[in-house]
Amino acid sequence: MEQFMDILKELRPDVDFENEKALMDDGILDSFDIVSLIGEINDAFDVEIPFEDMDPENFNSAEAIWQLIQRLKQEG
Amino acid sequence: MEKITSSAQFADMVREFQKRQAEVKTNCLMLPAEIRELAQAGKLSVQEYEDALCFFIREASCTRLFYYMKPDAALPDMAEWDRPVLLDCVFRGDETAAVEKMGLDRWCAHGFTYFKRNLRMECTKEEFTPPADQEEKNREFPVEPLQERDFDEVIRLWSGDQHLYGATFYTREEFAQACAQGKILGVRLEDGSVGAVFKANPRGRVSFMEHLVVRKGLRGMGMGRTAACAGIGYQFTGNGADKINFWVDEENEYAISLYKRWGCRYDGTVCTEFKLGDIK
């Protein structure tokens, strides 16, 4: 999780990832951020996030993204 | 060419294409919600080639191309494509690396040429500083949320502008709804007509300024500046945004300087556009 939080902070140092719960719904992360983040996650954790999972349910908080990574790792 | 009717159809096609390739390059940054909106509006089509999957967004005066392709793809014959076609490359940092990473260099070797570069600017509610004469300008060019009755006039103003994404063209009903949501503001002239239109897309705490247009014959009077400033202010006061962002042509030094004076700053994101065919 620490490595993941570092990736988030490097991507958007201005965002409070510990507390934000509507990263996508509130437009805090835009599509460029999401796609960049997916590339970073792919490289760091060796999971591919499918297009259909790129929705607010999975990207509204750091915790939700982390859970998505865990789920995809288990499925993979 | 096949119409895309749902986000799921788009996802299936991309997934199938990716399964067949060891590596895929793409310039597509769209999320499911954006694909859904385009599909519902009937603005998204696809053409499948052996080495590439090409998605087209139809706009008023051009077509935007988003693709997934093999790194060494034999690119399709584009002779029959409706021109002009625009390719976007959105990136932060090194442009050459981004162009190569997305495979845009191959399209450029295949006929696309550089068109323009847009910088993304942002402004927070706290930093927003309207100019001292804004109130006076507001009296001269009153800016207000537009109404359904303005539909035909606004559509005429918007049409022909290649920088208004196809998804944002409204039906009369959608237009009325967008007006009611404070997404479309305009300068109301004394005769009741509309002199300038400011269009925003508020999403949560961030509002995206999508478009600003001033009627021909009324440009150079400060109407666009007034509409932009009032429109940005309205995103903070009327639409609950904490931040707004927007694209600006990097060569438009006047606009960039103006926005900077209002407290806006470049956020490091660039969209370089490449074209095939002439853009009017």
mmCIF file of C-alpha atoms in Angstrom:
data_model
loop_
_atom_site.group_PDB
_atom_site.id
_atom_site.type_symbol
_atom_site.label_atom_id
_atom_site.label_comp_id
_atom_site.label_asym_id
_atom_site.label_seq_id
_atom_site.Cartn_x
_atom_site.Cartn_y
_atom_site.Cartn_z
ATOM 1 C CA MET A 1 0.000 0.000 0.000
ATOM 2 C CA GLU A 2 2.902 2.352 0.758
ATOM 3 C CA GLN A 3 4.296 1.974 -2.759
ATOM 4 C CA PHE A 4 0.827 2.594 -4.143
ATOM 5 C CA MET A 5 0.376 5.764 -2.080
ATOM 6 C CA ASP A 6 3.752 6.976 -3.345
ATOM 7 C CA ILE A 7 2.555 6.494 -6.923
ATOM 8 C CA LEU A 8 -0.578 8.522 -6.190
ATOM 9 C CA LYS A 9 1.348 11.308 -4.520
ATOM 10 C CA GLU A 10 3.830 11.473 -7.361
ATOM 11 C CA LEU A 11 1.009 11.640 -9.888
ATOM 12 C CA ARG A 12 -0.897 14.386 -8.103
ATOM 13 C CA PRO A 13 1.031 15.895 -5.191
ATOM 14 C CA ASP A 14 -1.741 18.453 -4.690
ATOM 15 C CA VAL A 15 -4.401 15.872 -3.777
ATOM 16 C CA ASP A 16 -5.168 14.622 -0.273
ATOM 17 C CA PHE A 17 -5.403 10.919 -1.120
ATOM 18 C CA GLU A 18 -5.753 9.901 2.544
ATOM 19 C CA ASN A 19 -9.073 11.686 2.902
ATOM 20 C CA GLU A 20 -10.651 12.262 -0.513
ATOM 21 C CA LYS A 21 -13.623 9.971 -1.125
ATOM 22 C CA ALA A 22 -14.880 11.311 -4.455
ATOM 23 C CA LEU A 23 -11.731 11.528 -6.550
ATOM 24 C CA MET A 24 -13.552 10.735 -9.783
ATOM 25 C CA ASP A 25 -17.048 11.997 -9.000
ATOM 26 C CA ASP A 26 -15.698 15.374 -7.933
ATOM 27 C CA GLY A 27 -13.420 15.628 -10.960
ATOM 28 C CA ILE A 28 -10.300 15.708 -8.796
ATOM 29 C CA LEU A 29 -8.772 13.018 -10.999
ATOM 30 C CA ASP A 30 -9.450 13.533 -14.693
ATOM 31 C CA SER A 31 -9.242 10.984 -17.476
ATOM 32 C CA PHE A 32 -5.570 11.788 -18.081
ATOM 33 C CA ASP A 33 -4.802 11.122 -14.399
ATOM 34 C CA ILE A 34 -6.773 7.874 -14.422
ATOM 35 C CA VAL A 35 -5.111 6.538 -17.569
ATOM 36 C CA SER A 36 -1.647 7.585 -16.313
ATOM 37 C CA LEU A 37 -2.361 5.948 -12.965
ATOM 38 C CA ILE A 38 -3.456 2.734 -14.657
ATOM 39 C CA GLY A 39 -0.150 2.649 -16.548
ATOM 40 C CA GLU A 40 1.772 3.097 -13.300
ATOM 41 C CA ILE A 41 -0.279 0.404 -11.550
ATOM 42 C CA ASN A 42 0.292 -1.953 -14.446
ATOM 43 C CA ASP A 43 4.056 -1.458 -14.213
ATOM 44 C CA ALA A 44 4.282 -1.594 -10.416
ATOM 45 C CA PHE A 45 1.820 -4.378 -9.590
ATOM 46 C CA ASP A 46 1.595 -6.306 -12.849
ATOM 47 C CA VAL A 47 -2.174 -6.043 -13.124
ATOM 48 C CA GLU A 48 -4.126 -4.820 -16.101
ATOM 49 C CA ILE A 49 -7.153 -2.733 -15.252
ATOM 50 C CA PRO A 50 -9.887 -3.380 -17.803
ATOM 51 C CA PHE A 51 -11.692 -0.443 -19.390
ATOM 52 C CA GLU A 52 -14.997 -1.354 -17.743
ATOM 53 C CA ASP A 53 -13.410 -1.040 -14.290
ATOM 54 C CA MET A 54 -12.408 2.582 -14.915
ATOM 55 C CA ASP A 55 -15.472 3.926 -13.132
ATOM 56 C CA PRO A 56 -16.069 5.978 -9.971
ATOM 57 C CA GLU A 57 -16.857 2.922 -7.871
ATOM 58 C CA ASN A 58 -13.231 1.816 -8.266
ATOM 59 C CA PHE A 59 -11.523 5.197 -8.457
ATOM 60 C CA ASN A 60 -13.226 7.452 -5.946
ATOM 61 C CA SER A 61 -10.681 6.829 -3.198
ATOM 62 C CA ALA A 62 -7.193 5.455 -2.718
ATOM 63 C CA GLU A 63 -8.720 2.608 -0.733
ATOM 64 C CA ALA A 64 -11.100 1.675 -3.564
ATOM 65 C CA ILE A 65 -8.271 1.667 -6.119
ATOM 66 C CA TRP A 66 -6.168 -0.470 -3.815
ATOM 67 C CA GLN A 67 -9.040 -2.948 -3.403
ATOM 68 C CA LEU A 68 -9.398 -3.093 -7.187
ATOM 69 C CA ILE A 69 -5.694 -3.925 -7.520
ATOM 70 C CA GLN A 70 -6.032 -6.678 -4.907
ATOM 71 C CA ARG A 71 -9.091 -8.139 -6.643
ATOM 72 C CA LEU A 72 -7.416 -8.144 -10.053
ATOM 73 C CA LYS A 73 -4.285 -9.745 -8.602
ATOM 74 C CA GLN A 74 -6.397 -12.523 -7.080
ATOM 75 C CA GLU A 75 -8.308 -13.025 -10.335
ATOM 76 C CA GLY A 76 -5.113 -12.969 -12.402
ATOM 77 C CA MET B 1 -17.941 1.984 -40.358
ATOM 78 C CA GLU B 2 -20.016 0.787 -37.405
ATOM 79 C CA LYS B 3 -21.773 2.927 -34.812
ATOM 80 C CA ILE B 4 -20.850 2.343 -31.190
ATOM 81 C CA THR B 5 -24.044 2.129 -29.183
ATOM 82 C CA SER B 6 -22.751 1.445 -25.686
ATOM 83 C CA SER B 7 -19.734 1.660 -23.465
ATOM 84 C CA ALA B 8 -19.824 -2.146 -23.126
ATOM 85 C CA GLN B 9 -19.540 -2.567 -26.899
ATOM 86 C CA PHE B 10 -16.525 -0.242 -26.918
ATOM 87 C CA ALA B 11 -14.945 -2.156 -24.020
ATOM 88 C CA ASP B 12 -15.525 -5.525 -25.718
ATOM 89 C CA MET B 13 -13.946 -4.376 -28.962
ATOM 90 C CA VAL B 14 -10.898 -2.928 -27.193
ATOM 91 C CA ARG B 15 -10.517 -6.033 -25.028
ATOM 92 C CA GLU B 16 -10.702 -8.369 -28.041
ATOM 93 C CA PHE B 17 -8.205 -6.257 -29.952
ATOM 94 C CA GLN B 18 -5.794 -6.143 -27.004
ATOM 95 C CA LYS B 19 -6.058 -9.919 -26.573
ATOM 96 C CA ARG B 20 -4.761 -10.435 -30.108
ATOM 97 C CA GLN B 21 -1.753 -8.132 -29.677
ATOM 98 C CA ALA B 22 1.361 -8.438 -27.547
ATOM 99 C CA GLU B 23 1.534 -4.657 -27.234
ATOM 100 C CA VAL B 24 -0.927 -1.889 -28.059
ATOM 101 C CA LYS B 25 -0.415 1.831 -28.565
ATOM 102 C CA THR B 26 -3.266 4.258 -28.122
ATOM 103 C CA ASN B 27 -4.074 7.945 -27.864
ATOM 104 C CA CYS B 28 -7.412 7.228 -26.194
ATOM 105 C CA LEU B 29 -7.910 8.676 -22.717
ATOM 106 C CA MET B 30 -11.669 8.391 -22.569
ATOM 107 C CA LEU B 31 -13.403 6.879 -19.590
ATOM 108 C CA PRO B 32 -16.545 4.717 -19.678
ATOM 109 C CA ALA B 33 -18.792 7.665 -18.776
ATOM 110 C CA GLU B 34 -17.475 9.688 -21.704
ATOM 111 C CA ILE B 35 -17.878 6.775 -24.109
ATOM 112 C CA ARG B 36 -21.440 6.290 -22.836
ATOM 113 C CA GLU B 37 -22.256 9.939 -23.512
ATOM 114 C CA LEU B 38 -20.800 9.817 -27.027
ATOM 115 C CA ALA B 39 -22.518 6.526 -27.812
ATOM 116 C CA GLN B 40 -25.877 7.773 -26.583
ATOM 117 C CA ALA B 41 -25.501 10.858 -28.749
ATOM 118 C CA GLY B 42 -24.718 8.658 -31.761
ATOM 119 C CA LYS B 43 -21.428 10.472 -32.286
ATOM 120 C CA LEU B 44 -19.036 7.526 -31.988
ATOM 121 C CA SER B 45 -18.167 5.088 -34.775
ATOM 122 C CA VAL B 46 -15.553 2.413 -35.210
ATOM 123 C CA GLN B 47 -13.662 0.926 -38.101
ATOM 124 C CA GLU B 48 -11.753 -2.251 -37.460
ATOM 125 C CA TYR B 49 -8.581 -2.930 -39.417
ATOM 126 C CA GLU B 50 -6.176 -5.820 -39.150
ATOM 127 C CA ASP B 51 -3.603 -3.861 -37.151
ATOM 128 C CA ALA B 52 -5.690 -1.062 -35.711
ATOM 129 C CA LEU B 53 -9.004 -0.218 -34.149
ATOM 130 C CA CYS B 54 -10.056 3.295 -35.126
ATOM 131 C CA PHE B 55 -12.768 5.192 -33.257
ATOM 132 C CA PHE B 56 -14.172 8.342 -34.799
ATOM 133 C CA ILE B 57 -16.007 11.161 -33.062
ATOM 134 C CA ARG B 58 -18.055 13.196 -35.467
ATOM 135 C CA GLU B 59 -17.954 16.916 -34.860
ATOM 136 C CA ALA B 60 -19.446 19.830 -36.716
ATOM 137 C CA SER B 61 -16.506 20.496 -38.975
ATOM 138 C CA CYS B 62 -14.077 17.658 -38.392
ATOM 139 C CA THR B 63 -13.675 14.120 -37.167
ATOM 140 C CA ARG B 64 -11.576 13.164 -34.169
ATOM 141 C CA LEU B 65 -9.666 9.909 -34.320
ATOM 142 C CA PHE B 66 -8.835 7.741 -31.328
ATOM 143 C CA TYR B 67 -7.091 4.480 -32.026
ATOM 144 C CA TYR B 68 -5.653 1.308 -30.567
ATOM 145 C CA MET B 69 -2.952 -0.207 -32.763
ATOM 146 C CA LYS B 70 -0.023 -2.570 -32.964
ATOM 147 C CA PRO B 71 3.250 -0.667 -32.535
ATOM 148 C CA ASP B 72 4.329 -1.713 -36.050
ATOM 149 C CA ALA B 73 0.831 -1.454 -37.535
ATOM 150 C CA ALA B 74 0.377 -1.110 -41.258
ATOM 151 C CA LEU B 75 -1.837 1.955 -41.023
ATOM 152 C CA PRO B 76 -5.110 1.986 -42.930
ATOM 153 C CA ASP B 77 -5.794 3.660 -46.238
ATOM 154 C CA MET B 78 -7.298 6.984 -45.189
ATOM 155 C CA ALA B 79 -8.378 8.104 -48.651
ATOM 156 C CA GLU B 80 -12.052 7.546 -47.897
ATOM 157 C CA TRP B 81 -12.115 9.170 -44.473
ATOM 158 C CA ASP B 82 -14.174 12.322 -44.030
ATOM 159 C CA ARG B 83 -11.667 15.144 -43.652
ATOM 160 C CA PRO B 84 -10.402 17.021 -41.805
ATOM 161 C CA VAL B 85 -9.419 14.481 -39.174
ATOM 162 C CA LEU B 86 -7.804 15.506 -35.891
ATOM 163 C CA LEU B 87 -5.619 13.369 -33.646
ATOM 164 C CA ASP B 88 -5.080 14.403 -30.017
ATOM 165 C CA CYS B 89 -1.970 13.743 -27.967
ATOM 166 C CA VAL B 90 -2.551 14.637 -24.313
ATOM 167 C CA PHE B 91 0.536 14.470 -22.119
ATOM 168 C CA ARG B 92 2.622 16.000 -19.356
ATOM 169 C CA GLY B 93 6.371 16.306 -19.700
ATOM 170 C CA ASP B 94 8.308 15.320 -22.803
ATOM 171 C CA GLU B 95 6.234 15.718 -25.963
ATOM 172 C CA THR B 96 8.512 13.678 -28.213
ATOM 173 C CA ALA B 97 8.372 10.760 -25.770
ATOM 174 C CA ALA B 98 4.584 11.040 -25.513
ATOM 175 C CA VAL B 99 4.120 11.119 -29.287
ATOM 176 C CA GLU B 100 6.300 8.039 -29.636
ATOM 177 C CA LYS B 101 4.677 6.223 -26.723
ATOM 178 C CA MET B 102 1.215 6.719 -28.224
ATOM 179 C CA GLY B 103 2.382 5.826 -31.725
ATOM 180 C CA LEU B 104 1.452 9.214 -33.155
ATOM 181 C CA ASP B 105 4.777 9.421 -34.975
ATOM 182 C CA ARG B 106 3.559 6.654 -37.260
ATOM 183 C CA TRP B 107 0.414 8.581 -38.126
ATOM 184 C CA CYS B 108 2.522 11.654 -38.832
ATOM 185 C CA ALA B 109 4.657 9.601 -41.217
ATOM 186 C CA HIS B 110 1.371 8.531 -42.825
ATOM 187 C CA GLY B 111 0.009 11.985 -43.673
ATOM 188 C CA PHE B 112 -0.936 13.739 -40.435
ATOM 189 C CA THR B 113 0.788 17.061 -39.756
ATOM 190 C CA TYR B 114 1.134 19.254 -36.695
ATOM 191 C CA PHE B 115 -1.878 21.525 -36.191
ATOM 192 C CA LYS B 116 -1.694 23.228 -32.819
ATOM 193 C CA ARG B 117 -0.784 22.863 -29.183
ATOM 194 C CA ASN B 118 -3.163 23.664 -26.328
ATOM 195 C CA LEU B 119 -2.150 24.252 -22.738
ATOM 196 C CA ARG B 120 -4.447 23.401 -19.858
ATOM 197 C CA MET B 121 -4.944 26.182 -17.376
ATOM 198 C CA GLU B 122 -6.655 26.034 -14.020
ATOM 199 C CA CYS B 123 -7.871 28.489 -11.439
ATOM 200 C CA THR B 124 -9.050 27.930 -7.895
ATOM 201 C CA LYS B 125 -11.880 29.794 -6.240
ATOM 202 C CA GLU B 126 -9.429 31.401 -3.817
ATOM 203 C CA GLU B 127 -7.064 32.548 -6.552
ATOM 204 C CA PHE B 128 -9.669 33.862 -8.960
ATOM 205 C CA THR B 129 -9.266 37.635 -9.307
ATOM 206 C CA PRO B 130 -11.664 39.347 -11.702
ATOM 207 C CA PRO B 131 -10.339 42.569 -13.253
ATOM 208 C CA ALA B 132 -11.258 45.865 -11.624
ATOM 209 C CA ASP B 133 -13.569 46.852 -14.485
ATOM 210 C CA GLN B 134 -15.520 43.586 -14.561
ATOM 211 C CA GLU B 135 -18.615 45.054 -12.907
ATOM 212 C CA GLU B 136 -18.664 47.887 -15.396
ATOM 213 C CA LYS B 137 -18.221 45.389 -18.245
ATOM 214 C CA ASN B 138 -21.052 43.269 -16.844
ATOM 215 C CA ARG B 139 -23.347 46.275 -17.109
ATOM 216 C CA GLU B 140 -22.252 46.836 -20.698
ATOM 217 C CA PHE B 141 -22.496 43.138 -21.638
ATOM 218 C CA PRO B 142 -24.836 41.433 -19.167
ATOM 219 C CA VAL B 143 -24.061 37.749 -18.788
ATOM 220 C CA GLU B 144 -26.887 35.420 -17.787
ATOM 221 C CA PRO B 145 -27.835 31.738 -17.990
ATOM 222 C CA LEU B 146 -29.330 31.145 -21.428
ATOM 223 C CA GLN B 147 -32.732 29.608 -22.033
ATOM 224 C CA GLU B 148 -34.383 27.126 -24.349
ATOM 225 C CA ARG B 149 -35.514 29.932 -26.658
ATOM 226 C CA ASP B 150 -31.848 30.643 -27.430
ATOM 227 C CA PHE B 151 -31.311 27.131 -28.805
ATOM 228 C CA ASP B 152 -31.310 27.875 -32.554
ATOM 229 C CA GLU B 153 -29.115 30.927 -32.190
ATOM 230 C CA VAL B 154 -26.568 29.186 -29.987
ATOM 231 C CA ILE B 155 -26.383 26.106 -32.204
ATOM 232 C CA ARG B 156 -25.669 28.413 -35.137
ATOM 233 C CA LEU B 157 -22.868 30.054 -33.154
ATOM 234 C CA TRP B 158 -21.396 26.709 -32.183
ATOM 235 C CA SER B 159 -21.604 25.037 -35.559
ATOM 236 C CA GLY B 160 -18.519 25.248 -37.670
ATOM 237 C CA ASP B 161 -16.199 25.338 -34.676
ATOM 238 C CA GLN B 162 -13.931 22.311 -34.738
ATOM 239 C CA HIS B 163 -13.032 22.788 -31.119
ATOM 240 C CA LEU B 164 -16.417 21.941 -29.741
ATOM 241 C CA TYR B 165 -16.502 18.229 -29.081
ATOM 242 C CA GLY B 166 -19.265 16.355 -30.858
ATOM 243 C CA ALA B 167 -20.673 15.028 -27.619
ATOM 244 C CA THR B 168 -21.549 18.504 -26.528
ATOM 245 C CA PHE B 169 -23.989 19.258 -29.322
ATOM 246 C CA TYR B 170 -27.409 19.229 -27.773
ATOM 247 C CA THR B 171 -30.912 18.412 -28.807
ATOM 248 C CA ARG B 172 -33.352 21.167 -27.884
ATOM 249 C CA GLU B 173 -34.353 19.243 -24.764
ATOM 250 C CA GLU B 174 -30.752 18.633 -23.672
ATOM 251 C CA PHE B 175 -29.955 22.264 -24.328
ATOM 252 C CA ALA B 176 -32.836 23.409 -22.119
ATOM 253 C CA GLN B 177 -31.648 21.088 -19.367
ATOM 254 C CA ALA B 178 -28.042 22.300 -19.665
ATOM 255 C CA CYS B 179 -29.244 25.899 -19.474
ATOM 256 C CA ALA B 180 -31.240 25.104 -16.330
ATOM 257 C CA GLN B 181 -28.105 23.537 -14.823
ATOM 258 C CA GLY B 182 -26.128 26.728 -15.404
ATOM 259 C CA LYS B 183 -23.843 25.120 -17.987
ATOM 260 C CA ILE B 184 -24.565 27.653 -20.711
ATOM 261 C CA LEU B 185 -24.283 31.377 -20.109
ATOM 262 C CA GLY B 186 -24.376 34.150 -22.616
ATOM 263 C CA VAL B 187 -24.121 37.864 -23.202
ATOM 264 C CA ARG B 188 -27.660 39.151 -23.754
ATOM 265 C CA LEU B 189 -27.802 42.084 -26.139
ATOM 266 C CA GLU B 190 -30.391 44.856 -26.007
ATOM 267 C CA ASP B 191 -32.373 43.353 -28.886
ATOM 268 C CA GLY B 192 -32.622 40.071 -26.957
ATOM 269 C CA SER B 193 -30.147 38.195 -29.128
ATOM 270 C CA VAL B 194 -27.030 36.455 -27.834
ATOM 271 C CA GLY B 195 -23.615 38.054 -28.452
ATOM 272 C CA ALA B 196 -21.350 35.488 -26.814
ATOM 273 C CA VAL B 197 -21.732 32.040 -25.314
ATOM 274 C CA PHE B 198 -19.775 30.506 -22.444
ATOM 275 C CA LYS B 199 -20.164 26.774 -21.982
ATOM 276 C CA ALA B 200 -18.986 24.866 -18.940
ATOM 277 C CA ASN B 201 -19.189 21.291 -17.775
ATOM 278 C CA PRO B 202 -19.304 21.273 -13.976
ATOM 279 C CA ARG B 203 -18.380 17.937 -12.488
ATOM 280 C CA GLY B 204 -18.280 17.767 -8.738
ATOM 281 C CA ARG B 205 -15.882 20.345 -7.398
ATOM 282 C CA VAL B 206 -14.191 20.969 -10.735
ATOM 283 C CA SER B 207 -15.796 22.751 -13.641
ATOM 284 C CA PHE B 208 -14.370 22.484 -17.124
ATOM 285 C CA MET B 209 -14.734 25.531 -19.365
ATOM 286 C CA GLU B 210 -15.523 23.793 -22.617
ATOM 287 C CA HIS B 211 -16.086 26.592 -25.012
ATOM 288 C CA LEU B 212 -16.345 30.313 -25.531
ATOM 289 C CA VAL B 213 -17.568 31.927 -28.707
ATOM 290 C CA VAL B 214 -18.338 35.521 -29.687
ATOM 291 C CA ARG B 215 -20.636 36.309 -32.594
ATOM 292 C CA LYS B 216 -18.878 37.494 -35.755
ATOM 293 C CA GLY B 217 -19.098 41.261 -36.052
ATOM 294 C CA LEU B 218 -19.050 41.687 -32.276
ATOM 295 C CA ARG B 219 -15.482 40.593 -31.673
ATOM 296 C CA GLY B 220 -12.835 42.945 -30.310
ATOM 297 C CA MET B 221 -15.204 44.780 -27.970
ATOM 298 C CA GLY B 222 -14.362 42.910 -24.793
ATOM 299 C CA MET B 223 -17.481 40.765 -24.929
ATOM 300 C CA GLY B 224 -15.594 37.457 -24.879
ATOM 301 C CA ARG B 225 -13.450 38.601 -21.973
ATOM 302 C CA THR B 226 -16.540 39.667 -20.047
ATOM 303 C CA ALA B 227 -18.356 36.400 -20.758
ATOM 304 C CA ALA B 228 -15.325 34.297 -19.792
ATOM 305 C CA CYS B 229 -14.756 36.141 -16.539
ATOM 306 C CA ALA B 230 -18.426 36.123 -15.569
ATOM 307 C CA GLY B 231 -18.723 32.477 -16.617
ATOM 308 C CA ILE B 232 -15.747 31.449 -14.504
ATOM 309 C CA GLY B 233 -17.091 33.420 -11.566
ATOM 310 C CA TYR B 234 -20.453 31.704 -11.946
ATOM 311 C CA GLN B 235 -18.812 28.262 -11.735
ATOM 312 C CA PHE B 236 -17.608 29.225 -8.248
ATOM 313 C CA THR B 237 -20.692 31.040 -7.037
ATOM 314 C CA GLY B 238 -23.521 29.287 -8.883
ATOM 315 C CA ASN B 239 -22.208 25.821 -9.671
ATOM 316 C CA GLY B 240 -20.336 25.044 -6.456
ATOM 317 C CA ALA B 241 -16.941 24.491 -8.082
ATOM 318 C CA ASP B 242 -13.668 24.922 -6.176
ATOM 319 C CA LYS B 243 -11.608 24.880 -9.348
ATOM 320 C CA ILE B 244 -12.078 25.443 -13.048
ATOM 321 C CA ASN B 245 -9.865 24.319 -15.899
ATOM 322 C CA PHE B 246 -9.774 24.832 -19.629
ATOM 323 C CA TRP B 247 -7.597 24.542 -22.739
ATOM 324 C CA VAL B 248 -6.016 27.530 -24.397
ATOM 325 C CA ASP B 249 -4.078 27.726 -27.656
ATOM 326 C CA GLU B 250 -0.415 28.186 -26.688
ATOM 327 C CA GLU B 251 -0.053 30.830 -29.406
ATOM 328 C CA ASN B 252 -2.862 32.919 -27.940
ATOM 329 C CA GLU B 253 -0.552 34.956 -25.768
ATOM 330 C CA TYR B 254 -3.177 37.632 -25.182
ATOM 331 C CA ALA B 255 -5.638 35.143 -23.687
ATOM 332 C CA ILE B 256 -2.968 33.386 -21.610
ATOM 333 C CA SER B 257 -1.784 36.682 -20.194
ATOM 334 C CA LEU B 258 -5.378 37.705 -19.427
ATOM 335 C CA TYR B 259 -6.151 34.419 -17.672
ATOM 336 C CA LYS B 260 -2.945 34.686 -15.659
ATOM 337 C CA ARG B 261 -3.987 38.119 -14.461
ATOM 338 C CA TRP B 262 -7.234 36.538 -13.216
ATOM 339 C CA GLY B 263 -5.275 34.027 -11.115
ATOM 340 C CA CYS B 264 -5.213 31.121 -13.580
ATOM 341 C CA ARG B 265 -2.047 29.112 -14.188
ATOM 342 C CA TYR B 266 -0.789 26.439 -16.581
ATOM 343 C CA ASP B 267 -1.190 23.033 -14.900
ATOM 344 C CA GLY B 268 1.450 21.200 -16.961
ATOM 345 C CA THR B 269 -0.959 19.304 -19.225
ATOM 346 C CA VAL B 270 -0.659 19.744 -22.979
ATOM 347 C CA CYS B 271 -2.850 18.610 -25.854
ATOM 348 C CA THR B 272 -1.045 18.622 -29.185
ATOM 349 C CA GLU B 273 -3.307 18.194 -32.176
ATOM 350 C CA PHE B 274 -2.353 16.719 -35.532
ATOM 351 C CA LYS B 275 -4.489 17.120 -38.632
ATOM 352 C CA LEU B 276 -5.224 15.343 -41.845
ATOM 353 C CA GLY B 277 -6.761 17.701 -44.378
ATOM 354 C CA ASP B 278 -7.377 21.418 -44.122
ATOM 355 C CA ILE B 279 -8.988 23.011 -41.080
ATOM 356 C CA LYS B 280 -10.953 26.143 -41.859
#
